[in-house]
């Protein structure tokens, strides 16, 4: 089975790839949802991703501990010492043996530039920015939404690790669905709670 039209959803580097795909193949993409995306790495991001690359190759346990700080402040404040250690051990297990792949991803994070594809994105687009994302702060998503014709920007609480958490209570999800069903394509939708 070959898909000739599809919906795209991406997080972080996946958001960058999904957005570029929507710009390269506008006739194939039915909708685009991107969380924590960016257009091109700035100097702070390059510095950060270079550190990730080094740690991926030399100390996956340290990288796991660093990446856990990508969760939102509410999650981080709720965890005790035992939860941090448990999560760090689990995340280290995921990273061990994947150093070369993580290093390649960090290198891609540093070098990608999707600016030229943004004006061609024609699918209904939702850009999601997490309020306390310290990995890819909200101004990156605001810039992305500003440069994609008719994109909607949704600001939600949480950090870079949003896909691992549920920051929106039911009323917020209803507001998002209502906005999507009404065809709202501009401005800012907020997660209410």
PDB file of N, CA and C in Angstrom, residues 24-63:
ATOM      1  N   UNK A  24       8.204  20.634   1.026  1.00  0.00           N
ATOM      2  CA  UNK A  24       8.710  19.991  -0.191  1.00  0.00           C
ATOM      3  C   UNK A  24       7.607  19.290  -0.988  1.00  0.00           C
ATOM      4  N   UNK A  25       6.586  18.787  -0.283  1.00  0.00           N
ATOM      5  CA  UNK A  25       5.515  18.016  -0.926  1.00  0.00           C
ATOM      6  C   UNK A  25       4.145  18.515  -0.468  1.00  0.00           C
ATOM      7  N   UNK A  26       3.838  19.785  -0.751  1.00  0.00           N
ATOM      8  CA  UNK A  26       2.592  20.360  -0.230  1.00  0.00           C
ATOM      9  C   UNK A  26       1.324  19.642  -0.686  1.00  0.00           C
ATOM     10  N   UNK A  27       1.331  19.072  -1.844  1.00  0.00           N
ATOM     11  CA  UNK A  27       0.141  18.388  -2.338  1.00  0.00           C
ATOM     12  C   UNK A  27      -0.131  17.061  -1.660  1.00  0.00           C
ATOM     13  N   UNK A  28       0.833  16.543  -0.924  1.00  0.00           N
ATOM     14  CA  UNK A  28       0.678  15.246  -0.284  1.00  0.00           C
ATOM     15  C   UNK A  28       0.281  15.350   1.191  1.00  0.00           C
ATOM     16  N   UNK A  29       0.515  16.506   1.805  1.00  0.00           N
ATOM     17  CA  UNK A  29       0.323  16.645   3.243  1.00  0.00           C
ATOM     18  C   UNK A  29      -1.051  17.238   3.533  1.00  0.00           C
ATOM     19  N   UNK A  30      -1.871  16.481   4.256  1.00  0.00           N
ATOM     20  CA  UNK A  30      -3.220  16.914   4.606  1.00  0.00           C
ATOM     21  C   UNK A  30      -3.220  17.881   5.784  1.00  0.00           C
ATOM     22  N   UNK A  31      -2.335  17.657   6.753  1.00  0.00           N
ATOM     23  CA  UNK A  31      -2.195  18.553   7.897  1.00  0.00           C
ATOM     24  C   UNK A  31      -0.819  18.350   8.503  1.00  0.00           C
ATOM     25  N   UNK A  32      -0.351  19.371   9.224  1.00  0.00           N
ATOM     26  CA  UNK A  32       0.950  19.333   9.891  1.00  0.00           C
ATOM     27  C   UNK A  32       0.767  19.786  11.332  1.00  0.00           C
ATOM     28  N   UNK A  33       1.264  18.986  12.263  1.00  0.00           N
ATOM     29  CA  UNK A  33       1.329  19.368  13.670  1.00  0.00           C
ATOM     30  C   UNK A  33       2.773  19.195  14.107  1.00  0.00           C
ATOM     31  N   UNK A  34       3.370  20.270  14.616  1.00  0.00           N
ATOM     32  CA  UNK A  34       4.787  20.242  14.976  1.00  0.00           C
ATOM     33  C   UNK A  34       4.988  20.808  16.375  1.00  0.00           C
ATOM     34  N   UNK A  35       5.604  20.020  17.243  1.00  0.00           N
ATOM     35  CA  UNK A  35       5.923  20.468  18.604  1.00  0.00           C
ATOM     36  C   UNK A  35       7.443  20.619  18.737  1.00  0.00           C
ATOM     37  N   UNK A  36       7.858  21.757  19.288  1.00  0.00           N
ATOM     38  CA  UNK A  36       9.266  22.012  19.596  1.00  0.00           C
ATOM     39  C   UNK A  36      10.160  22.001  18.361  1.00  0.00           C
ATOM     40  N   UNK A  37       9.640  22.525  17.272  1.00  0.00           N
ATOM     41  CA  UNK A  37      10.435  22.616  16.056  1.00  0.00           C
ATOM     42  C   UNK A  37      11.238  23.909  16.013  1.00  0.00           C
ATOM     43  N   UNK A  38      12.058  24.036  15.003  1.00  0.00           N
ATOM     44  CA  UNK A  38      12.852  25.238  14.791  1.00  0.00           C
ATOM     45  C   UNK A  38      13.205  25.334  13.315  1.00  0.00           C
ATOM     46  N   UNK A  39      13.711  26.490  12.918  1.00  0.00           N
ATOM     47  CA  UNK A  39      14.071  26.714  11.516  1.00  0.00           C
ATOM     48  C   UNK A  39      15.541  26.402  11.286  1.00  0.00           C
ATOM     49  N   UNK A  40      16.387  27.004  12.101  1.00  0.00           N
ATOM     50  CA  UNK A  40      17.842  26.806  11.998  1.00  0.00           C
ATOM     51  C   UNK A  40      18.423  27.008  13.392  1.00  0.00           C
ATOM     52  N   UNK A  41      19.378  26.165  13.757  1.00  0.00           N
ATOM     53  CA  UNK A  41      19.987  26.254  15.080  1.00  0.00           C
ATOM     54  C   UNK A  41      20.726  27.575  15.253  1.00  0.00           C
ATOM     55  N   UNK A  42      20.494  28.202  16.409  1.00  0.00           N
ATOM     56  CA  UNK A  42      21.268  29.396  16.755  1.00  0.00           C
ATOM     57  C   UNK A  42      22.517  28.956  17.535  1.00  0.00           C
ATOM     58  N   UNK A  43      23.341  29.910  17.942  1.00  0.00           N
ATOM     59  CA  UNK A  43      24.612  29.590  18.597  1.00  0.00           C
ATOM     60  C   UNK A  43      24.408  28.804  19.886  1.00  0.00           C
ATOM     61  N   UNK A  44      23.393  29.148  20.679  1.00  0.00           N
ATOM     62  CA  UNK A  44      23.147  28.425  21.927  1.00  0.00           C
ATOM     63  C   UNK A  44      22.777  26.981  21.642  1.00  0.00           C
ATOM     64  N   UNK A  45      21.941  26.775  20.621  1.00  0.00           N
ATOM     65  CA  UNK A  45      21.541  25.417  20.258  1.00  0.00           C
ATOM     66  C   UNK A  45      22.728  24.601  19.772  1.00  0.00           C
ATOM     67  N   UNK A  46      23.585  25.198  18.956  1.00  0.00           N
ATOM     68  CA  UNK A  46      24.769  24.488  18.467  1.00  0.00           C
ATOM     69  C   UNK A  46      25.639  24.065  19.645  1.00  0.00           C
ATOM     70  N   UNK A  47      25.831  24.968  20.600  1.00  0.00           N
ATOM     71  CA  UNK A  47      26.619  24.658  21.791  1.00  0.00           C
ATOM     72  C   UNK A  47      25.989  23.484  22.547  1.00  0.00           C
ATOM     73  N   UNK A  48      24.678  23.536  22.741  1.00  0.00           N
ATOM     74  CA  UNK A  48      23.943  22.484  23.447  1.00  0.00           C
ATOM     75  C   UNK A  48      24.040  21.147  22.730  1.00  0.00           C
ATOM     76  N   UNK A  49      23.810  21.134  21.418  1.00  0.00           N
ATOM     77  CA  UNK A  49      23.821  19.881  20.672  1.00  0.00           C
ATOM     78  C   UNK A  49      25.230  19.300  20.555  1.00  0.00           C
ATOM     79  N   UNK A  50      26.231  20.152  20.549  1.00  0.00           N
ATOM     80  CA  UNK A  50      27.614  19.655  20.560  1.00  0.00           C
ATOM     81  C   UNK A  50      27.883  18.912  21.871  1.00  0.00           C
ATOM     82  N   UNK A  51      27.373  19.443  22.985  1.00  0.00           N
ATOM     83  CA  UNK A  51      27.513  18.760  24.269  1.00  0.00           C
ATOM     84  C   UNK A  51      26.793  17.410  24.226  1.00  0.00           C
ATOM     85  N   UNK A  52      25.576  17.391  23.698  1.00  0.00           N
ATOM     86  CA  UNK A  52      24.843  16.125  23.593  1.00  0.00           C
ATOM     87  C   UNK A  52      25.645  15.107  22.777  1.00  0.00           C
ATOM     88  N   UNK A  53      26.209  15.569  21.676  1.00  0.00           N
ATOM     89  CA  UNK A  53      26.982  14.688  20.796  1.00  0.00           C
ATOM     90  C   UNK A  53      28.159  14.082  21.555  1.00  0.00           C
ATOM     91  N   UNK A  54      28.902  14.908  22.283  1.00  0.00           N
ATOM     92  CA  UNK A  54      30.059  14.418  23.050  1.00  0.00           C
ATOM     93  C   UNK A  54      29.633  13.426  24.120  1.00  0.00           C
ATOM     94  N   UNK A  55      28.573  13.754  24.853  1.00  0.00           N
ATOM     95  CA  UNK A  55      28.118  12.861  25.920  1.00  0.00           C
ATOM     96  C   UNK A  55      27.560  11.554  25.363  1.00  0.00           C
ATOM     97  N   UNK A  56      26.892  11.614  24.227  1.00  0.00           N
ATOM     98  CA  UNK A  56      26.355  10.395  23.615  1.00  0.00           C
ATOM     99  C   UNK A  56      27.464   9.400  23.324  1.00  0.00           C
ATOM    100  N   UNK A  57      28.626   9.906  22.947  1.00  0.00           N
ATOM    101  CA  UNK A  57      29.752   9.044  22.586  1.00  0.00           C
ATOM    102  C   UNK A  57      30.613   8.642  23.779  1.00  0.00           C
ATOM    103  N   UNK A  58      30.521   9.406  24.878  1.00  0.00           N
ATOM    104  CA  UNK A  58      31.432   9.157  25.995  1.00  0.00           C
ATOM    105  C   UNK A  58      30.758   8.803  27.314  1.00  0.00           C
ATOM    106  N   UNK A  59      29.550   9.312  27.562  1.00  0.00           N
ATOM    107  CA  UNK A  59      28.916   9.124  28.862  1.00  0.00           C
ATOM    108  C   UNK A  59      27.394   9.177  28.750  1.00  0.00           C
ATOM    109  N   UNK A  60      26.774   8.075  28.259  1.00  0.00           N
ATOM    110  CA  UNK A  60      25.320   8.091  28.085  1.00  0.00           C
ATOM    111  C   UNK A  60      24.545   8.321  29.381  1.00  0.00           C
ATOM    112  N   UNK A  61      25.096   7.907  30.513  1.00  0.00           N
ATOM    113  CA  UNK A  61      24.401   8.132  31.790  1.00  0.00           C
ATOM    114  C   UNK A  61      24.320   9.620  32.108  1.00  0.00           C
ATOM    115  N   UNK A  62      25.397  10.360  31.820  1.00  0.00           N
ATOM    116  CA  UNK A  62      25.374  11.811  32.038  1.00  0.00           C
ATOM    117  C   UNK A  62      24.406  12.477  31.064  1.00  0.00           C
ATOM    118  N   UNK A  63      24.377  12.009  29.821  1.00  0.00           N
ATOM    119  CA  UNK A  63      23.436  12.567  28.842  1.00  0.00           C
ATOM    120  C   UNK A  63      21.998  12.295  29.292  1.00  0.00           C
TER     121      UNK A  63
END
